[in-house]
Structure formats: C-alpha cells, structure tokens
Amino acid sequence: MRLVPFLLSVVLLLGPRSGWGCQLPATDQTTCWNSSGSVIPCAGTGEDGDLREGAPLAYVDNGDGTVTDVTTGLMWEKLSHDGTVHDDHNTYTWANAISGHVATLNSTNFAGHNDWRLPNVRELLSIVTYQNLLPTVAPAFDNHCSSGCDVTRCSCTFSGDTWTSTSEADSPSNQWFVDFQDGQVGAGLEHGSGPVRAVRDASTGCPLPATGQTTCWDSSRNVIPCAGTGQDGELRKGAPLAYVDNGNGTVTDLNTGLVWEKLSDDGTVHDKDNLYTWADAFTAHVATLNGMSFAGHTDWRLPNVRELQAIVDYQTINPAVASAFNNNCSRGCQATTCSCTASGDYWSSTSSVSDPWNAWYVRFSYGRVDAFGRTGGKSSAASVRAVRGASTSNTTTSSTSSTTTSTSTTQAPTTTTSTTRAPTTTTTTSTTTTTQPPTTTTATSTTSTTTTTTTSTTTTTTTLPICGDVNGDGVVNIGDALVIAQFDVGLRQCAVASFSQPTVCDVNGDGACNIGDALKMAQCDVGLIGCAFTCRSFACP
C-alpha cells in the first residue's frame, strides 16, 4: 500500500505546514503573448499571465537592511551601492561566497543575526519575477539604488549571475546560479565569480520544497564530508521532497498540493516521448486531458515555470526528478502502473518577457531553467506534463440526525447528544398538564373540572466537530493526516492551529492520537476507505 511508506518515511519528516500544501510564490507574470511574440488578450489562453497561479509576491522591508518574503518566510539581505560588504557589485568565487561574504555577515551579527547562509537554487529563484527585466525582481529588491546608498535607504540587485549553495550533480565542479537579468537558472559562472545575496530562515511563512541535494563536493568534483561546508547538501533547507501516487495516473506533491500528470511509455496522450509546440501544449495535450476528464478532472493546465522547477530533484540526473516521476518505466507501461520522465525540455506556461516568442522551459536532464536555448522558440517541439490544483474531491462526508421526544408531566425534557461526525439536531417535546379551578353552572347545578393539556416543542441545533477533521476546515483529508503525523512526532502542539480540534482525532478508537489515525485519514482522502468515522474522545496530554 503506497500510503504506508508515504506516512512513515515522508510525513514524519515534514515540519509544521499551513494545512494542505503551501502555495509557491507566483511568477508575477501578467501579460500574454502568442507564438510570434505579439501581446494578446490573456482571457482563455491558459498562459501564466492569464491564470496567475501561486501566492502573490509580497515582501516586508524590516528597516534594518533586510527584506522578509511573506510567502516563504525567508529573510533576505538587501544589497547596497556603497562599497560595503553589501554592495551589489561585489563578486566572489563560490568558496569565498560562503567563507567570505556569509562569514562576514555572521561575524558582524548583521541585522542582529548570525545564522546567515547562501541560499539554495530553489530559494534564490523564488524571488525572481517573470514580469520585470534588468533586474528581474520585485521593487523590494530594487528601489532607490544610487551611488553611495546603504541597505537601510535603498535596495539594489545586480543584473547578472548570482551564486547559490547548490552544486550541479552532473558536473559538481559547477554550482547553480540564478541570472537576475532575466531569470535563467544555469551552472558554472563564465568568469568563476559572481555576486551574493545571503538569506536566513524565519519562523513565519511556508517553506519551499527542498532541492533534494544531499551530497557535497569540492572544486575538483570530489565528494567531501558535508559538515561545516555551508553547501546545500549539508543544510538541506526547505521541506523534504514528498509525493504520493494517487493510483489513477497522477502524483500529488505534498509540499505544494499540486497534482501532476504521470507520464507513460504506451503511445497514449501521456507518453513521455510526445512532443508539442508551445501552442499545441495548450490546445492539444492539456485540452485532450480535460476533454477526457483525465483522473476525473477537467481543470488540467500547463504549469508555470516556478511550479515546473519545483519538481526538479537536484541530487539526481537524467532525469532530475524524484522516483515518484521516474519508476518502473518500460515499453508499454501505462500511467497507472509506471512513471516516466524524458531527459529533455518541458514547456511551462510562462513566456520570456525579453524575447516573448520564447517560453520558459525546464530541462529535466539535470535541472536547467531556460528560455533561449531552443531554435525556433515557441514553434519548436518539447515535452509536456500537465498539472492541476490540490483536490478534496475524494473526501466524503456524512450527516446524521438524532431526534428524541419526551412527554412527561413530572420529568425534565430529555436531550440527546450525538457523537457522530455531522451536525446534530435534538428536538425536545414536553407536555404540561394544568388542572383548572372547578367551574359551577347554575342551570344544571353540576360541578365540572376541566383539564387542559398544552404541548410545546423546542428545537435546538448544535454543530459538532466532524470526526477526523482536526484542522477544522470542514472535511477529512490529507491535511488532517499531516497534522496528526506531525503531532505524533512532536512537531506540532495539541490544540494549537492547525491542530485546532483534538477531540476528534482518535478515528481508530485506540484511545490515542497518532500515526494510526493519520493513516486512516489519508486512506479516506484517496478513497481507499470511507470517511464516516466514529471518534473516541481524545484530550490533549
């Protein structure tokens, strides 16, 4: 069963998250272009400028020479133009980027912190905005930059290749860089030196997926012990790569919540060897998936460049993906039985602003992000892997009502409280008997006693928590499973959001709240079992 290794080897590694998946930062692209590079109306195109998927870019200047990314929680060093250690024109070899620039920030306790580090390739790319050029960053990283300005008064970005802490696994004497001229991700700086922007973790935000890199190398390509190097393979920042095969030809990224099309080797629309022009990626591949309601959904789309780069695993090559996207691939295998990735270029929905007849693509042979290396631009042919947002469609809920009627002249009304997972309506009916004083009728000299019975009905509706819905979002799904798994290993506090409803945690009735309950919640979400649980009440320890 795929969910067992998923929960045991993946979920237990995850840190606190915000519910079910963390949105990646958007690319910030708002314009659309056709294959000839002409600006066109965005509506209905499916391009990045039309859909604008992801969390809007949002930054806070902390007033101390740093900027915090609201989405990821990362705190970034601002750069200046004043000849200090922060100057955007300072260049370093890769070794000196860590032992020189970063070490200086830590030794001087820059902005009150001594945990500055070199960002990995995923982190550095996250501050690129694909709507701007020269440099391709938001104003938080490029405003009021003039000669002599310091980091408290301005923000500067050099339009060139900037170091990351991530090595190229294919040729580990090279390190990945981000080119802030246009957003390209490459490896091996032309002159062996470049600028640096340091980063540190913060307690807020949603961590990006890690790069997957776990090895460290020296400049001669030799594997070395990671301890103390400051390399990506040592620090391993971000949420560990985590995926679940849904058994229907799709894979869900547990960090981002994105659901990815699996590719096959069977000659169908899913075949890894199918190639499309950029226009056909929308009108042929994606349209076909939606027309056939692939995996039960009609909202498939082309991923933007940030989303597509997020599934690159920088520890592997040919293809540079985790095993969820490359296993059991052999001739004739279907998307439900294997997972294939061609070591080539895959289209994103994001156009190049500088040359809009080109579109951004990811080269899955080793993880390069480029828009300029394909002769013919958007008219050339590349691979496609579709994506859609996170789904809760497999989650089922049930509703149970309980009604108790009590009629009595001596006892108080009886109320029934339900422990089922749906809103419970209790109706109480009471009967009151009143004996009126004797009435005397003169004409007949007869005394009669009249008894009047009055019946009143009161209805009270009480909404009870759904059994298993520990995060209180109204459904039982993988988000609840993640919360419980994190609680079980001490990464989340009981009765603190997102674990806001601990009383409905114990879905398996063993008196505890642990990985066993998380497994049942996850199984419910993917349709392996029903979701109509009956909880045994659980209290925070």
XYZ file of C-alpha atoms in Angstrom:
541
model
C 0.000 0.000 0.000
C 1.558 3.280 -1.112
C 0.197 5.277 1.825
C 2.144 3.334 4.429
C 5.615 4.320 3.210
C 4.236 7.767 2.453
C 3.220 8.357 6.069
C 6.140 6.603 7.673
C 9.042 7.769 5.529
C 7.725 11.113 4.317
C 5.178 12.729 6.586
C 7.275 12.166 9.687
C 9.988 14.276 8.120
C 7.770 17.260 7.405
C 7.894 20.312 9.599
C 4.852 22.363 10.547
C 2.849 23.341 7.490
C -0.137 25.556 6.834
C -2.857 22.997 6.212
C -2.806 21.019 2.966
C 0.104 22.183 0.847
C 1.896 25.505 0.587
C 1.402 27.718 -2.431
C 4.542 28.522 -4.336
C 5.177 32.199 -4.981
C 3.549 33.303 -8.229
C 5.769 34.248 -11.164
C 4.152 37.720 -11.233
C 3.608 37.481 -14.990
C 0.511 39.415 -16.064
C 0.986 39.724 -19.859
C 0.279 37.142 -22.559
C 1.994 36.693 -25.935
C 1.373 34.414 -28.902
C 3.999 32.260 -30.591
C 5.143 35.207 -32.714
C 5.805 37.324 -29.633
C 2.828 39.649 -30.067
C 0.878 40.761 -26.997
C -2.594 39.206 -26.951
C -5.597 39.295 -24.577
C -4.985 36.781 -21.791
C -8.553 35.541 -21.215
C -8.917 31.872 -22.085
C -5.328 31.343 -23.210
C -4.256 29.238 -20.216
C -0.969 31.137 -20.185
C 0.752 32.144 -16.972
C -0.389 35.739 -17.462
C -3.971 34.503 -17.665
C -4.092 32.078 -14.726
C -1.539 33.751 -12.414
C -1.253 30.693 -10.192
C 0.550 30.849 -6.851
C 0.761 33.212 -3.915
C 1.100 36.868 -4.968
C 4.613 38.170 -4.352
C 4.665 40.010 -1.023
C 7.638 41.432 0.878
C 8.223 43.464 4.021
C 11.203 45.790 4.432
C 12.311 45.318 8.041
C 14.138 48.660 8.195
C 17.418 47.032 9.201
C 18.871 46.144 5.817
C 16.730 43.033 5.371
C 13.570 42.078 3.492
C 11.221 39.265 4.515
C 9.317 37.240 1.924
C 5.813 36.934 3.379
C 5.078 33.746 1.432
C 8.177 31.687 2.242
C 9.198 33.359 5.498
C 12.773 33.715 4.243
C 14.648 36.828 5.371
C 16.908 38.252 2.674
C 19.913 40.537 2.865
C 19.308 43.776 0.987
C 22.140 44.907 -1.260
C 23.521 48.435 -1.498
C 25.791 50.549 -3.688
C 28.119 51.940 -1.033
C 31.290 49.857 -1.221
C 30.497 47.860 1.930
C 30.106 44.104 2.257
C 26.541 44.556 0.976
C 27.486 46.247 -2.304
C 25.676 44.634 -5.235
C 28.824 44.832 -7.396
C 30.976 42.774 -5.020
C 31.912 39.471 -6.650
C 33.215 36.292 -5.075
C 34.370 32.853 -6.048
C 31.921 30.210 -4.890
C 34.146 29.242 -1.943
C 34.503 32.871 -0.893
C 30.765 33.421 -1.182
C 30.479 31.223 1.909
C 33.795 31.781 3.691
C 33.936 35.482 2.830
C 30.571 37.156 2.374
C 28.381 34.941 4.549
C 31.046 34.593 7.236
C 31.400 38.380 7.427
C 27.667 38.868 7.930
C 27.642 36.311 10.732
C 30.744 37.640 12.467
C 29.298 41.172 12.461
C 25.879 39.918 13.604
C 24.241 41.658 10.646
C 20.687 42.837 11.472
C 21.032 41.092 14.828
C 21.519 37.581 13.428
C 24.421 35.213 12.960
C 22.717 32.441 11.006
C 23.096 33.896 7.516
C 23.796 31.433 4.725
C 23.975 31.058 0.967
C 20.509 30.324 -0.498
C 19.918 27.111 -2.424
C 18.815 27.288 -6.052
C 15.094 26.915 -5.255
C 15.233 29.713 -2.702
C 17.126 32.161 -4.894
C 14.817 31.535 -7.852
C 11.806 32.239 -5.624
C 12.499 35.987 -5.629
C 12.611 36.224 -9.436
C 9.647 37.981 -11.005
C 8.997 36.993 -14.608
C 7.278 40.277 -15.499
C 10.326 42.505 -14.967
C 13.780 42.702 -16.540
C 17.185 44.121 -15.710
C 16.847 43.121 -12.915
C 14.054 40.578 -12.790
C 12.981 41.232 -9.201
C 10.180 42.981 -7.349
C 10.734 46.597 -6.160
C 11.564 45.354 -2.656
C 14.895 44.205 -4.103
C 15.496 47.106 -6.469
C 14.464 50.624 -5.484
C 16.182 53.943 -4.864
C 19.522 52.394 -5.800
C 22.091 55.100 -6.399
C 25.772 55.655 -5.767
C 26.505 55.789 -2.033
C 23.160 54.418 -0.801
C 23.278 51.911 2.051
C 20.982 48.961 2.784
C 18.758 50.918 5.154
C 17.971 53.531 2.485
C 17.946 51.582 -0.785
C 17.705 48.131 -2.300
C 19.894 47.036 -5.215
C 20.164 43.968 -7.445
C 22.942 43.350 -9.935
C 21.571 42.146 -13.295
C 23.736 39.072 -13.557
C 24.559 35.587 -12.295
C 24.258 35.200 -8.518
C 25.585 32.239 -6.543
C 23.510 29.539 -4.880
C 24.678 26.840 -2.445
C 23.593 24.038 -4.825
C 26.103 22.086 -6.915
C 25.390 20.653 -10.357
C 25.153 16.889 -9.752
C 26.047 16.217 -13.395
C 29.287 18.197 -13.147
C 29.828 19.018 -9.442
C 32.744 21.382 -10.022
C 29.998 23.754 -11.207
C 27.414 25.396 -8.976
C 23.966 26.591 -9.880
C 23.335 30.290 -10.281
C 20.329 32.500 -10.958
C 20.741 35.183 -13.606
C 18.859 38.264 -12.407
C 18.996 39.754 -15.871
C 16.089 37.555 -16.964
C 15.609 34.659 -14.509
C 17.660 31.917 -16.133
C 18.999 29.114 -13.924
C 22.339 27.730 -15.070
C 25.519 26.178 -13.713
C 29.123 27.334 -13.963
C 29.729 31.057 -13.968
C 31.590 32.246 -17.053
C 34.333 34.029 -15.121
C 34.195 31.945 -11.966
C 32.906 34.746 -9.764
C 29.643 36.467 -9.063
C 27.608 38.471 -6.544
C 25.998 37.046 -3.417
C 22.757 37.698 -1.570
C 22.558 35.944 1.798
C 19.427 34.546 3.400
C 18.267 33.186 6.722
C 15.258 31.274 7.976
C 12.385 32.898 9.788
C 9.621 31.463 11.938
C 6.796 32.533 9.635
C 5.737 31.614 6.130
C 5.585 28.341 4.269
C 8.881 26.600 3.437
C 9.713 25.901 -0.189
C 10.375 22.322 -1.281
C 13.998 21.352 -0.679
C 16.253 20.782 -3.677
C 16.811 17.123 -2.818
C 20.587 17.565 -2.747
C 22.321 15.535 -0.024
C 25.938 15.338 -1.285
C 28.790 17.865 -1.072
C 31.692 18.239 -3.483
C 34.959 20.172 -3.694
C 36.113 22.184 -6.717
C 37.734 19.056 -8.186
C 34.402 17.176 -8.245
C 35.417 15.000 -5.292
C 32.742 14.037 -2.775
C 33.608 15.502 0.606
C 32.083 15.396 4.097
C 29.320 17.995 4.267
C 29.769 19.135 7.866
C 30.742 22.796 8.074
C 30.726 23.420 4.324
C 27.551 25.512 4.205
C 26.659 23.740 0.959
C 23.123 22.763 0.038
C 23.969 19.102 0.675
C 24.777 19.956 4.280
C 21.999 22.406 5.137
C 19.191 20.746 3.114
C 16.898 23.695 3.649
C 13.224 23.506 2.766
C 10.576 20.845 3.152
C 11.815 17.371 2.160
C 10.507 16.306 -1.252
C 7.336 14.327 -0.633
C 4.926 12.788 -3.123
C 2.064 10.324 -3.105
C 0.941 8.248 -6.068
C -2.841 8.533 -6.239
C -3.235 5.287 -8.193
C -5.101 6.985 -11.056
C -2.236 8.206 -13.220
C -1.464 11.225 -11.054
C 1.048 12.170 -8.362
C 0.411 14.725 -5.621
C 3.222 16.926 -4.321
C 2.565 17.031 -0.588
C 4.513 20.258 -0.151
C 2.713 22.364 -2.735
C -0.581 20.478 -3.022
C -0.187 20.358 -6.806
C -1.456 17.252 -8.600
C 0.760 16.201 -11.521
C 0.021 14.076 -14.561
C 2.161 10.955 -14.625
C 3.743 10.093 -17.943
C 3.885 6.658 -19.552
C 5.518 4.765 -22.439
C 2.384 3.374 -24.092
C 1.721 5.594 -27.084
C -1.219 7.375 -25.438
C -1.628 11.082 -24.733
C 0.500 10.501 -21.618
C 3.502 9.075 -23.485
C 6.775 10.653 -22.371
C 8.002 10.832 -25.975
C 5.129 13.004 -27.215
C 6.389 16.418 -28.309
C 4.362 19.601 -28.835
C 4.867 23.163 -29.952
C 4.083 25.633 -27.202
C 0.651 26.408 -28.694
C -0.159 22.699 -29.029
C 0.821 22.117 -25.416
C -2.351 24.062 -24.560
C -4.672 23.158 -27.422
C -3.668 19.534 -27.873
C -2.204 17.975 -24.745
C -3.972 19.918 -21.984
C -7.225 20.168 -23.961
C -7.219 16.400 -24.519
C -6.811 15.683 -20.806
C -9.702 17.983 -19.967
C -11.860 16.614 -22.767
C -11.467 13.079 -21.451
C -11.820 14.160 -17.779
C -8.469 12.573 -17.013
C -8.406 11.185 -13.458
C -11.903 12.631 -13.020
C -10.952 16.279 -13.522
C -11.319 18.930 -16.212
C -9.069 21.653 -14.804
C -5.711 20.452 -16.089
C -3.323 23.171 -17.223
C 0.254 23.854 -18.228
C 2.426 24.575 -15.150
C 4.141 27.923 -14.803
C 7.923 27.958 -14.666
C 8.079 28.141 -10.863
C 5.789 25.121 -10.494
C 7.700 23.077 -13.060
C 11.052 23.823 -11.456
C 9.645 22.793 -8.071
C 9.672 19.087 -9.018
C 13.337 19.087 -10.059
C 15.460 16.921 -7.766
C 18.992 18.364 -7.818
C 20.541 15.185 -6.409
C 19.690 13.132 -9.497
C 20.292 13.463 -13.236
C 18.871 12.028 -16.463
C 16.158 12.676 -15.384
C 16.487 15.116 -12.488
C 13.331 14.043 -10.663
C 12.354 12.036 -7.607
C 11.341 8.399 -8.070
C 7.646 9.350 -8.000
C 8.177 10.726 -11.510
C 10.519 8.003 -12.751
C 9.882 4.401 -11.757
C 9.019 1.122 -13.490
C 9.179 2.875 -16.853
C 9.335 0.324 -19.663
C 7.866 -0.001 -23.128
C 4.104 -0.391 -23.000
C 3.675 0.698 -19.380
C 0.678 2.855 -18.538
C 0.464 5.903 -16.288
C -1.324 3.849 -13.634
C 1.484 1.276 -13.460
C 4.642 3.297 -14.109
C 6.011 6.809 -14.029
C 8.235 8.167 -16.801
C 10.208 11.348 -17.423
C 12.149 12.073 -20.585
C 15.508 13.756 -20.032
C 14.615 16.730 -22.174
C 12.883 20.085 -22.210
C 9.386 20.565 -20.781
C 7.228 23.565 -21.585
C 5.954 25.915 -18.914
C 3.093 28.390 -19.404
C 5.446 31.336 -18.768
C 6.731 33.452 -21.644
C 10.074 35.230 -21.788
C 9.496 38.956 -21.281
C 12.696 39.901 -23.128
C 12.008 37.608 -26.100
C 8.307 36.701 -25.945
C 8.463 34.393 -28.969
C 10.273 32.152 -26.483
C 8.756 30.449 -23.441
C 10.456 29.225 -20.300
C 11.174 25.514 -20.101
C 12.879 23.173 -17.648
C 15.493 20.750 -18.923
C 14.982 17.606 -16.872
C 18.301 16.062 -17.832
C 19.813 17.993 -14.910
C 17.528 20.905 -13.940
C 18.389 23.924 -16.073
C 15.699 26.637 -16.400
C 15.987 28.454 -19.715
C 14.024 30.269 -22.405
C 16.681 30.918 -25.053
C 18.310 27.626 -25.946
C 15.696 26.248 -28.340
C 15.975 27.068 -32.041
C 12.518 28.093 -33.193
C 11.373 29.282 -29.782
C 7.707 28.539 -29.094
C 7.387 26.917 -32.532
C 9.853 24.176 -31.612
C 8.708 20.924 -30.008
C 9.166 19.931 -26.381
C 7.596 17.641 -23.787
C 4.584 18.458 -21.620
C 3.467 17.422 -18.137
C 0.123 18.861 -17.033
C -0.796 19.957 -13.516
C -3.836 20.957 -11.510
C -4.531 22.345 -8.035
C -4.934 20.246 -4.899
C -8.099 18.171 -4.742
C -10.504 17.248 -1.987
C -12.950 15.546 -4.336
C -12.205 12.102 -2.928
C -13.264 13.226 0.533
C -16.711 12.123 1.575
C -18.761 13.371 4.472
C -21.864 12.002 6.100
C -24.703 13.566 8.007
C -26.614 12.028 10.874
C -29.543 13.491 12.781
C -30.866 12.275 16.079
C -34.287 13.219 17.447
C -35.544 12.372 20.924
C -39.097 13.126 22.038
C -40.073 13.066 25.691
C -43.588 13.581 27.049
C -43.929 13.814 30.795
C -45.733 15.739 33.482
C -43.085 15.107 36.110
C -39.643 14.844 34.471
C -37.492 17.489 32.777
C -37.084 17.367 28.984
C -34.587 14.793 27.753
C -31.782 15.857 25.400
C -29.750 13.507 23.222
C -26.209 14.490 22.288
C -24.697 12.854 19.223
C -21.042 11.866 18.939
C -21.264 11.323 15.221
C -19.339 13.476 12.732
C -22.241 15.593 11.458
C -24.364 18.427 12.857
C -26.833 17.005 15.364
C -30.362 18.309 15.750
C -32.139 17.487 19.016
C -35.884 18.035 19.265
C -37.452 18.047 22.717
C -41.202 17.870 23.206
C -42.680 18.463 26.651
C -46.269 18.086 27.876
C -47.645 20.129 30.785
C -50.908 19.236 32.479
C -52.787 22.006 34.297
C -55.896 21.465 36.443
C -58.146 24.498 36.464
C -60.344 25.507 39.383
C -63.900 23.966 39.498
C -66.493 25.730 37.383
C -70.069 25.958 38.684
C -73.007 26.101 36.283
C -76.210 27.323 37.962
C -78.672 25.931 35.396
C -77.708 22.375 35.978
C -76.164 22.617 39.432
C -73.295 20.474 38.085
C -69.716 20.988 39.090
C -67.176 20.068 36.461
C -63.430 20.061 36.414
C -61.698 20.899 33.117
C -58.138 19.734 32.424
C -56.229 21.490 29.670
C -53.090 19.905 28.195
C -50.584 22.198 26.486
C -47.767 20.770 24.346
C -44.728 22.809 23.373
C -41.881 21.836 21.115
C -38.396 23.334 21.251
C -35.742 22.562 18.630
C -32.063 23.207 19.327
C -29.335 22.711 16.695
C -25.793 22.078 17.831
C -22.932 21.759 15.325
C -20.437 19.138 16.415
C -16.919 18.708 15.011
C -16.590 16.179 12.206
C -14.781 13.083 13.397
C -11.268 13.319 11.931
C -11.442 17.000 10.977
C -8.685 18.079 13.358
C -7.804 21.243 11.438
C -11.419 22.431 11.353
C -11.753 23.044 7.618
C -14.958 21.033 7.304
C -13.535 17.935 5.605
C -11.368 14.957 6.479
C -8.389 14.700 4.152
C -4.619 14.541 3.848
C -4.282 17.891 5.590
C -5.633 16.332 8.786
C -3.338 13.329 8.323
C -0.307 15.604 8.090
C -1.290 17.472 11.248
C -1.637 14.253 13.243
C 1.606 12.774 11.914
C 3.422 15.955 12.896
C 1.802 15.898 16.361
C 2.804 12.273 16.836
C 6.497 13.067 16.375
C 6.432 16.285 18.385
C 6.418 18.802 15.531
C 3.005 20.233 16.319
C 1.339 21.297 19.573
C -2.026 19.924 20.617
C -4.978 22.344 20.427
C -2.907 24.952 18.584
C -3.758 25.742 14.957
C -3.751 23.883 12.672
C -4.436 21.167 15.292
C -7.478 23.105 16.490
C -9.895 20.220 17.192
C -8.013 17.472 19.067
C -11.193 15.926 20.479
C -11.978 14.374 17.075
C -8.521 12.938 16.418
C -8.939 9.322 17.530
C -10.656 7.864 14.466
C -9.426 4.315 15.093
C -10.693 4.215 18.678
C -7.476 3.129 20.363
C -7.502 5.950 22.896
C -4.523 7.732 21.348
C -3.876 10.317 18.646
C -1.039 9.099 16.462
C 0.182 7.801 13.105
C -2.509 5.113 13.057
C -5.191 7.782 12.939
C -3.222 9.734 10.317
C -3.104 6.643 8.103
C -6.887 6.220 8.212
C -7.409 9.894 7.373
C -5.056 9.618 4.402
C -6.747 6.421 3.204
C -10.099 8.162 3.425
C -8.854 11.081 1.328
C -7.753 8.895 -1.591
C -10.887 6.749 -1.473
C -9.466 3.518 -0.025
C -11.887 3.586 2.906
C -14.948 5.575 3.861
C -14.695 8.806 5.806
C -17.663 8.295 8.133
C -15.570 7.746 11.264
C -16.831 7.471 14.827
C -14.362 9.078 17.214
C -13.354 8.069 20.679
C -12.903 11.342 22.536
C -9.274 12.432 22.878
C -7.914 15.097 25.227
C -4.608 16.889 24.964
C -1.991 15.328 27.253
